[in-house]
Coordinates of N, CA, C and O in Angstrom, one line a residue:
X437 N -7.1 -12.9 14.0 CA -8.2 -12.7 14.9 C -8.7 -11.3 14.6 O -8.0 -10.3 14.5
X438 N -10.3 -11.2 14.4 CA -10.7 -10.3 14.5 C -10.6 -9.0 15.3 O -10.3 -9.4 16.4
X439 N -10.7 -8.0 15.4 CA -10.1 -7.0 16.3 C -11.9 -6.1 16.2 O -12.5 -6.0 15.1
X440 N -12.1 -5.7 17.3 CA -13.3 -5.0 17.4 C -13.5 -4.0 18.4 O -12.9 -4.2 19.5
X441 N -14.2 -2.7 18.1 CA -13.9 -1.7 19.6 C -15.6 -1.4 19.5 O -16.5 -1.3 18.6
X442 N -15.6 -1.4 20.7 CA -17.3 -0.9 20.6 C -17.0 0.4 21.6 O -16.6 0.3 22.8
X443 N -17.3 1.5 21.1 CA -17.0 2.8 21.9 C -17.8 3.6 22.2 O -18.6 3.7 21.3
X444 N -18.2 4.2 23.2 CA -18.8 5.4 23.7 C -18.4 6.6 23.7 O -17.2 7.0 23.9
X445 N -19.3 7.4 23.3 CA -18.8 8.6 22.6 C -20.0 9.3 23.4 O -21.2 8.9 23.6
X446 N -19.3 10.7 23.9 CA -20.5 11.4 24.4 C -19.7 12.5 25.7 O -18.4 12.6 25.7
X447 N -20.3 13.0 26.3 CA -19.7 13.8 27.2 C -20.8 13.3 28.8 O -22.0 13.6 28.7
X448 N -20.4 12.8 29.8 CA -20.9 12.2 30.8 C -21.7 13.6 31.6 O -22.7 13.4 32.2
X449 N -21.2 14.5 31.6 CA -22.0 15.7 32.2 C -22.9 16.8 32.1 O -23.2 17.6 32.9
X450 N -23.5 16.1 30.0 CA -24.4 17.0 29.5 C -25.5 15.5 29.5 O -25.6 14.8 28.5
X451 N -26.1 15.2 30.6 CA -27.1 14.6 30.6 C -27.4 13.2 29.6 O -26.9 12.1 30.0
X452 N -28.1 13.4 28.7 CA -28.4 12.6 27.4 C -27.4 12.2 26.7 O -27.4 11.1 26.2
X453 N -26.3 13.3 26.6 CA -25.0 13.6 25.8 C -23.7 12.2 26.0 O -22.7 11.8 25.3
X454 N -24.4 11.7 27.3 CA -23.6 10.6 28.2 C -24.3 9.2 27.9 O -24.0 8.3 28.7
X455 N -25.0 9.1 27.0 CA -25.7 7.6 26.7 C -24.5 6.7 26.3 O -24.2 5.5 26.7
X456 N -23.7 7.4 25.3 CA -22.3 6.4 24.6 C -21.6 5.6 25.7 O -21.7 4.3 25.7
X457 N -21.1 6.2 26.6 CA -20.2 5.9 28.3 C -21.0 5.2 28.9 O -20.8 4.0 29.1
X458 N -22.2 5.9 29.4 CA -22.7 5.0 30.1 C -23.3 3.0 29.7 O -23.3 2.0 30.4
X459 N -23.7 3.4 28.1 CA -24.2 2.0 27.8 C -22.5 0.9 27.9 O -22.4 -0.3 28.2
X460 N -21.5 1.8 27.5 CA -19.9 1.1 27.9 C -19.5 0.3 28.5 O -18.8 -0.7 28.3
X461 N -20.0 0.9 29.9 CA -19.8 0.6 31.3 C -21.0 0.2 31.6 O -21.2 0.3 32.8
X462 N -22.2 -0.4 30.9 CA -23.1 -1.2 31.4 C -22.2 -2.7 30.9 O -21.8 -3.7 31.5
X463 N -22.1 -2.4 29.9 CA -21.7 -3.8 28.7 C -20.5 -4.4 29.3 O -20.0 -5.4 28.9
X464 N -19.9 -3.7 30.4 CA -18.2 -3.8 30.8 C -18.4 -4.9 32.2 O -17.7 -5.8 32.6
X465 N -20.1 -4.2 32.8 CA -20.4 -4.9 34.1 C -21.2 -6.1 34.1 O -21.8 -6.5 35.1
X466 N -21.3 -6.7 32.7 CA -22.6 -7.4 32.0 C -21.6 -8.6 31.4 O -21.9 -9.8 31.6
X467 N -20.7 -8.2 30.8 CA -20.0 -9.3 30.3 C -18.6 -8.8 30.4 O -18.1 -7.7 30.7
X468 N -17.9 -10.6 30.1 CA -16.5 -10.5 29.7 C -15.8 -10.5 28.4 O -16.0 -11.4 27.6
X469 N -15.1 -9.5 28.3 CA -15.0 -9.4 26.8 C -13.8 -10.6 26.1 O -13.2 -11.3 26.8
X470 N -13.7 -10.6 25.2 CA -12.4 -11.5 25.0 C -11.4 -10.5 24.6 O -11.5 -9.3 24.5
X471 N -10.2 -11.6 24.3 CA -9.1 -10.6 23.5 C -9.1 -9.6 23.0 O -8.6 -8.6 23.5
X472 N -10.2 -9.7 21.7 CA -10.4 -9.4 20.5 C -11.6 -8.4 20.3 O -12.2 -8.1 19.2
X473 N -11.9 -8.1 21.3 CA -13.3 -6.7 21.9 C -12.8 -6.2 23.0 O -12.6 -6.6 24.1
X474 N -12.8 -4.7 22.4 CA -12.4 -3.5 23.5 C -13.4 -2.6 23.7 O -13.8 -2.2 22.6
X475 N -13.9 -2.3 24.6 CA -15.1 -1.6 25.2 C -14.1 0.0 25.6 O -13.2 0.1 26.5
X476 N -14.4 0.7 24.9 CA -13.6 2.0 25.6 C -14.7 3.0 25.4 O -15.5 3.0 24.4
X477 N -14.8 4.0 26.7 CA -15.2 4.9 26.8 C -14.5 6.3 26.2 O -13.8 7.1 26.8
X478 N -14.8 6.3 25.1 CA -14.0 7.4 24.3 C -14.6 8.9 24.3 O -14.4 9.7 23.4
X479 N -15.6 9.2 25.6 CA -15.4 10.6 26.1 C -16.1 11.6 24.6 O -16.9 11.1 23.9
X480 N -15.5 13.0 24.3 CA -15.6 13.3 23.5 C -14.7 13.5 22.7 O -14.4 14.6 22.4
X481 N -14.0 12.3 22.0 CA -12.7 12.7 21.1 C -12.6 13.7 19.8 O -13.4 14.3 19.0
X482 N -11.1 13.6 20.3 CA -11.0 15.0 18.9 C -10.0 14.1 17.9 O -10.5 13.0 17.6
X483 N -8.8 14.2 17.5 CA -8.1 13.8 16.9 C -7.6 12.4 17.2 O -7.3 11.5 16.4
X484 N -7.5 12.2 18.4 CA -7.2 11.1 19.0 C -8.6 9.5 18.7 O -8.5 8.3 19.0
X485 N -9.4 10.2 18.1 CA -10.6 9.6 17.5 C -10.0 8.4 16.6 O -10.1 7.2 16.8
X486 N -9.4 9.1 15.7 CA -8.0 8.5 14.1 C -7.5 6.7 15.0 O -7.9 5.6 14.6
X487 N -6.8 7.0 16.1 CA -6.0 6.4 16.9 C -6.6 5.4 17.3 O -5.9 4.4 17.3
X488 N -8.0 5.2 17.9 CA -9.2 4.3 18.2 C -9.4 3.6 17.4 O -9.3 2.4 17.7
X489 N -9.6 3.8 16.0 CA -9.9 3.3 15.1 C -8.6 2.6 14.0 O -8.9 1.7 13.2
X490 N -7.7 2.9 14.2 CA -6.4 2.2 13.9 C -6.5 0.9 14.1 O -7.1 0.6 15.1
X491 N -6.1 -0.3 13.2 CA -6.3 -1.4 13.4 C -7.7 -2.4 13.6 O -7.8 -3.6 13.9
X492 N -8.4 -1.6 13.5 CA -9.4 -2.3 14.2 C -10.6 -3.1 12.8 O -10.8 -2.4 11.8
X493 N -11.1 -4.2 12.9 CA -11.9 -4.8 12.1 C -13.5 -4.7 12.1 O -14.1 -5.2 11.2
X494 N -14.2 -4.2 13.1 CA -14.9 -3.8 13.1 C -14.9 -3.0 14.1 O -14.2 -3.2 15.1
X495 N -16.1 -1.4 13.9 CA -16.2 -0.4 15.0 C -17.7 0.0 15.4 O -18.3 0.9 14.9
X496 N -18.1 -0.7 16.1 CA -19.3 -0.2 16.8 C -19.4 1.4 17.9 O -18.8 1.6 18.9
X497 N -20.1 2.1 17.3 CA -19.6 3.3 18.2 C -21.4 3.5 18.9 O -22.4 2.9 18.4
X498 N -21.7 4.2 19.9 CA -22.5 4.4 20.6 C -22.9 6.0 20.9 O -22.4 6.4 22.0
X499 N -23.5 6.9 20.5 CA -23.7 8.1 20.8 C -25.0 8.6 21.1 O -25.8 7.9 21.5
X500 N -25.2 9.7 21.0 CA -26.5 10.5 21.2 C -26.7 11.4 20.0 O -25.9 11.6 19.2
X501 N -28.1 11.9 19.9 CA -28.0 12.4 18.2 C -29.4 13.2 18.5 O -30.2 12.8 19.3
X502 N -29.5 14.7 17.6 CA -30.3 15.6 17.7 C -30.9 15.0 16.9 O -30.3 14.4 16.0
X503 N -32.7 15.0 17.1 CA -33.2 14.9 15.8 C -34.4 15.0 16.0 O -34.7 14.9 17.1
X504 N -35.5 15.2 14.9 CA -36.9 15.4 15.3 C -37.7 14.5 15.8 O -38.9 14.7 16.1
X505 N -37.1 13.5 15.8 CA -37.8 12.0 16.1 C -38.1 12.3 17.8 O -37.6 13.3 18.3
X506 N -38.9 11.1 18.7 CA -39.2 11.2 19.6 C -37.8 11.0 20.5 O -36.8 10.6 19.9
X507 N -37.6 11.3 21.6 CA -36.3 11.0 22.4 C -36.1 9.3 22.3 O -37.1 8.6 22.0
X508 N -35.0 8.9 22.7 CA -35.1 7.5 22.8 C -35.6 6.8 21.6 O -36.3 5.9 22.0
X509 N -35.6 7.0 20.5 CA -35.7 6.5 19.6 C -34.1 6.5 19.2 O -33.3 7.4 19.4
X510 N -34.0 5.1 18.4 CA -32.5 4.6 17.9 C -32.4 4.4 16.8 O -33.3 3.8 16.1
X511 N -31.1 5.1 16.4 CA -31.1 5.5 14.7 C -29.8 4.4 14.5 O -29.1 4.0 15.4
X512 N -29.7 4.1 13.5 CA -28.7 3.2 13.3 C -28.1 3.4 12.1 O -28.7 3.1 11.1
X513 N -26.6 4.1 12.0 CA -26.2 4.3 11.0 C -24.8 3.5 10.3 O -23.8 3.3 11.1
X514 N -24.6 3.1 8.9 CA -23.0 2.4 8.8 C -22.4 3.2 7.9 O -22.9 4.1 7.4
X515 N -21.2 2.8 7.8 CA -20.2 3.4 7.5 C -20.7 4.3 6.1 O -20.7 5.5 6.1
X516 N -21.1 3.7 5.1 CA -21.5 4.2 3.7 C -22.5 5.7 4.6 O -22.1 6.8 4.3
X517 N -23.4 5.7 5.3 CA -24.1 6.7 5.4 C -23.6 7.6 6.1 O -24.0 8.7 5.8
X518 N -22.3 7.5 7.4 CA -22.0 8.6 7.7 C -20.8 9.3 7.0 O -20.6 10.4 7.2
X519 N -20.1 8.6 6.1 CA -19.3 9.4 5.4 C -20.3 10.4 4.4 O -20.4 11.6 4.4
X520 N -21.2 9.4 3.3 CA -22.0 10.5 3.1 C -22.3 11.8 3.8 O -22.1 13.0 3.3
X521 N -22.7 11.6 4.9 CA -23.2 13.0 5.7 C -22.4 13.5 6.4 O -22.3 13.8 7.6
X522 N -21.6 13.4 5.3 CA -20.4 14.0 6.3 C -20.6 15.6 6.6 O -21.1 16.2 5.7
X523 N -20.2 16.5 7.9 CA -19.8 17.6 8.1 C -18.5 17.9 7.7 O -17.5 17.3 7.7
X524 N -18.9 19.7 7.4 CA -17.5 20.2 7.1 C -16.6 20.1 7.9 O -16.7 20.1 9.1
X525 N -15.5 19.9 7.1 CA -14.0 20.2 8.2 C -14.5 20.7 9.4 O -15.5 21.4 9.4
X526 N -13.8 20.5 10.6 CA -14.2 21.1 11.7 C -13.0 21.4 12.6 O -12.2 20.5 12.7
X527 N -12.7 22.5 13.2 CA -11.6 23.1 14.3 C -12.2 23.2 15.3 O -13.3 23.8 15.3
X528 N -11.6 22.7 16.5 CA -12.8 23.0 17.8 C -11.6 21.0 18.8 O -11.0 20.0 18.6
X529 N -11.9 21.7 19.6 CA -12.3 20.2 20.8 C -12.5 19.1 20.3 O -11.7 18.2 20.4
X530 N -13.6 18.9 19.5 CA -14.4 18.1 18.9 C -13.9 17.4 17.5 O -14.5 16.4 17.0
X531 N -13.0 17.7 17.0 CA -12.8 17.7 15.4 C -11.9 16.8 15.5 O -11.2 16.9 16.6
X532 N -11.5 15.8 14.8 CA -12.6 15.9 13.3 C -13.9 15.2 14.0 O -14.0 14.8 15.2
X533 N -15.1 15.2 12.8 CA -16.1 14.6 12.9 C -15.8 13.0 12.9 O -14.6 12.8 12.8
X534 N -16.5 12.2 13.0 CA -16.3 10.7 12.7 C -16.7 10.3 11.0 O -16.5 9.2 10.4
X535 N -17.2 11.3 10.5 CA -16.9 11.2 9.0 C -15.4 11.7 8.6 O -14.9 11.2 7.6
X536 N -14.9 12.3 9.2 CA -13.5 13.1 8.9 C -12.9 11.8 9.3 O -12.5 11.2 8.3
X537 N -12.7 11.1 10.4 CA -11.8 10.1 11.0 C -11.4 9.0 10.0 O -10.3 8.7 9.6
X538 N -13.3 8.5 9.4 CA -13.2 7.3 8.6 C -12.5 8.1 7.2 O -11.7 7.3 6.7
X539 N -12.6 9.0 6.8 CA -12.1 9.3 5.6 C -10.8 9.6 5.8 O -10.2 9.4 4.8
X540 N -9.9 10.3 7.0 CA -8.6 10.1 6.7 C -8.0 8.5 7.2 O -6.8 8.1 7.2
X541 N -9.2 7.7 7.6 CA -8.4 6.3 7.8 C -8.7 5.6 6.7 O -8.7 4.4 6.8
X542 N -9.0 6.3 5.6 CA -9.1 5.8 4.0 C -7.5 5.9 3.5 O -6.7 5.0 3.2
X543 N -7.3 7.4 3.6 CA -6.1 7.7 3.1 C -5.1 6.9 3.9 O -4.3 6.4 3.1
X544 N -4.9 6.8 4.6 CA -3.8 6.4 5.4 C -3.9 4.9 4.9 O -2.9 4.3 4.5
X545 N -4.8 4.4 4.8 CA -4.9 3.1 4.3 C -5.2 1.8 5.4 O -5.1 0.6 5.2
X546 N -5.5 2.6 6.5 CA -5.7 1.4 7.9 C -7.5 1.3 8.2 O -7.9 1.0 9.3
X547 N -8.5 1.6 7.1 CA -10.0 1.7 7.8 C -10.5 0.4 7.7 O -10.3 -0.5 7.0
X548 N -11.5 0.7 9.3 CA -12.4 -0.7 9.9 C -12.8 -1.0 8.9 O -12.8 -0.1 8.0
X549 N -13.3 -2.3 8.5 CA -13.9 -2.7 7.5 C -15.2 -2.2 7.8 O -15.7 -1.5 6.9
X550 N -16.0 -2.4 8.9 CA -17.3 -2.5 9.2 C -17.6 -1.5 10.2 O -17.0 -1.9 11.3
X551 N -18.3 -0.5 10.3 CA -18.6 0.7 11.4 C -19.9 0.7 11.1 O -20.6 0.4 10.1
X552 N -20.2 1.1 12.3 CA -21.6 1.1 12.5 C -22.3 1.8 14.0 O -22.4 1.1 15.0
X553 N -22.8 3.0 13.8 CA -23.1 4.0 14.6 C -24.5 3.6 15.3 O -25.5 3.6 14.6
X554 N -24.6 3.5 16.2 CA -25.6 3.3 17.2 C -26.1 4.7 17.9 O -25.3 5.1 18.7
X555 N -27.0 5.3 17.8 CA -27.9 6.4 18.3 C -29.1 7.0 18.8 O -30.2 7.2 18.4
X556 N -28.5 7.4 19.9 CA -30.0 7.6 20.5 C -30.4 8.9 20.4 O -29.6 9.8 20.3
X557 N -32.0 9.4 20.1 CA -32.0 10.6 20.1 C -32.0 10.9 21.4 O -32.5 10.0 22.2
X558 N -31.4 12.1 21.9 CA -31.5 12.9 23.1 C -32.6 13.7 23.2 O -33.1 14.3 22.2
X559 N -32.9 13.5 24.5 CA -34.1 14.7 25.1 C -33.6 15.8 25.5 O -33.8 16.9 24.9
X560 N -32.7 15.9 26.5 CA -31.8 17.7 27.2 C -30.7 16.8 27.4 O -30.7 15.6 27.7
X561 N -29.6 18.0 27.1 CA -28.6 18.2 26.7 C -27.9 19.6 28.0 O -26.8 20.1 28.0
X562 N -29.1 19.8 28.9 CA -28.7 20.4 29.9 C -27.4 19.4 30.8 O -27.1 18.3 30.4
X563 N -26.8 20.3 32.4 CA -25.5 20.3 32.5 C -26.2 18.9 33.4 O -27.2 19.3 34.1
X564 N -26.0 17.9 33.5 CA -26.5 17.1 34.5 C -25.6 15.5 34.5 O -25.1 15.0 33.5
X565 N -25.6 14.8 35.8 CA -24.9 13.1 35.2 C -26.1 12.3 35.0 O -25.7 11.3 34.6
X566 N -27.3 12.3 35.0 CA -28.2 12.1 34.6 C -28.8 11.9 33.3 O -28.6 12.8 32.5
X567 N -29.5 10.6 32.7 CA -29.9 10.6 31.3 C -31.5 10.9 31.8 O -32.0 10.7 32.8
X568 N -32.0 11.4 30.4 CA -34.0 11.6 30.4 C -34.2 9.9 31.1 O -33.3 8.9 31.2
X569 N -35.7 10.0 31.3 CA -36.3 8.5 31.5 C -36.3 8.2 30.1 O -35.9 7.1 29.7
X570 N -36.6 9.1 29.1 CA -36.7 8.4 27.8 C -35.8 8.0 27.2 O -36.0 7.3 26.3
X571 N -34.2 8.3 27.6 CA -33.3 7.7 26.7 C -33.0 6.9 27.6 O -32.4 5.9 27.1
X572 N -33.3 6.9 28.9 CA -32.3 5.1 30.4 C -33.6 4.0 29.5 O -33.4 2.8 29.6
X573 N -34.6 4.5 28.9 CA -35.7 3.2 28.9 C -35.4 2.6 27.3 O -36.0 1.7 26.7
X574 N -34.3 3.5 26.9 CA -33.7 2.6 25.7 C -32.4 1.8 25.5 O -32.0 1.3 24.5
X575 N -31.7 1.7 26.9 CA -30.5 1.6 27.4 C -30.8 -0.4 26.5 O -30.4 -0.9 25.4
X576 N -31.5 -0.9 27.2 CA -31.4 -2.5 26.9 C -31.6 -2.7 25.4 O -30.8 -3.4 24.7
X577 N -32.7 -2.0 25.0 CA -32.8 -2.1 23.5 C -31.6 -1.7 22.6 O -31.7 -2.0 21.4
X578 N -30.6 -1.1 23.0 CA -29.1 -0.4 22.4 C -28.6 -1.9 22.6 O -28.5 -2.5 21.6
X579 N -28.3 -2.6 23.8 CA -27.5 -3.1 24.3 C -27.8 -4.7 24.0 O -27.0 -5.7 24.1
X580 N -29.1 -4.8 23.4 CA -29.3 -6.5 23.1 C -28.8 -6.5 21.1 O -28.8 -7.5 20.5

């Protein structure tokens, strides 16, 4: 049986930053998952990131993303493009990146076959539980 995690990634108290979690726990109150689909709210992971992705046959991840495009606009990235762009090593809270994750779940020899990054651009990134209207008015379009 296929094994699948569809994850939220984000921090719930920087506003926009909280789209990952919250589309989570839309999808949690929307449907029932089976066996073989885990909906987790994975917060802002650091290392514990590796561990999520352990076992798993496909990884849908859910986040927020700077960029020049309009807010609420959704970028869609897979596995081949975010290793490419990958960032450097990183130390911090935060680290590794999710290019660092998939590439030491190369080595280790356990990576998803299929990943695939879901992204919204953010508008503010100020301290709030609150998302912009422009990114809540892309919540369904994420989620269908």
């Amino acid at each position: 049986m296929r094994k699948v995690l569809i994850g939220g990634i984000g921090n719930v108290l920087l506003s926009d930053d909280g789209i990952g979690p919250y589309i989570v726990r839309m999808l949690a109150s929307r449907y029932e998952s089976s066996g073989n689909v885990e909906l987790a709210d994975l917060g802002t992971p650091g290392l514990e990131l590796i561990d999520y992705l352990m076992g798993k046959d496909t990884v849908v991840l859910i986040d927020s993303a700077k960029s020049n495009q309009r807010p609420g606009t959704i970028l869609v990235y897979r596995k081949p493009d975010i290793v490419k762009n990958q960032e450097p090593a990183r130390n911090g809270p935060h680290a590794p990146s999710l290019a660092n994750a998939l590439l030491t779940q190369e080595e280790i020899g356990t990576p998803p076959k299929k990943v695939v990054l879901v992204a919204v651009v953010g508008q503010t990134y100020e301290i709030g539980c609150g998302l912009s209207e422009s990114v809540r008015m892309s919540v369904e379009s994420v989620m269908a």
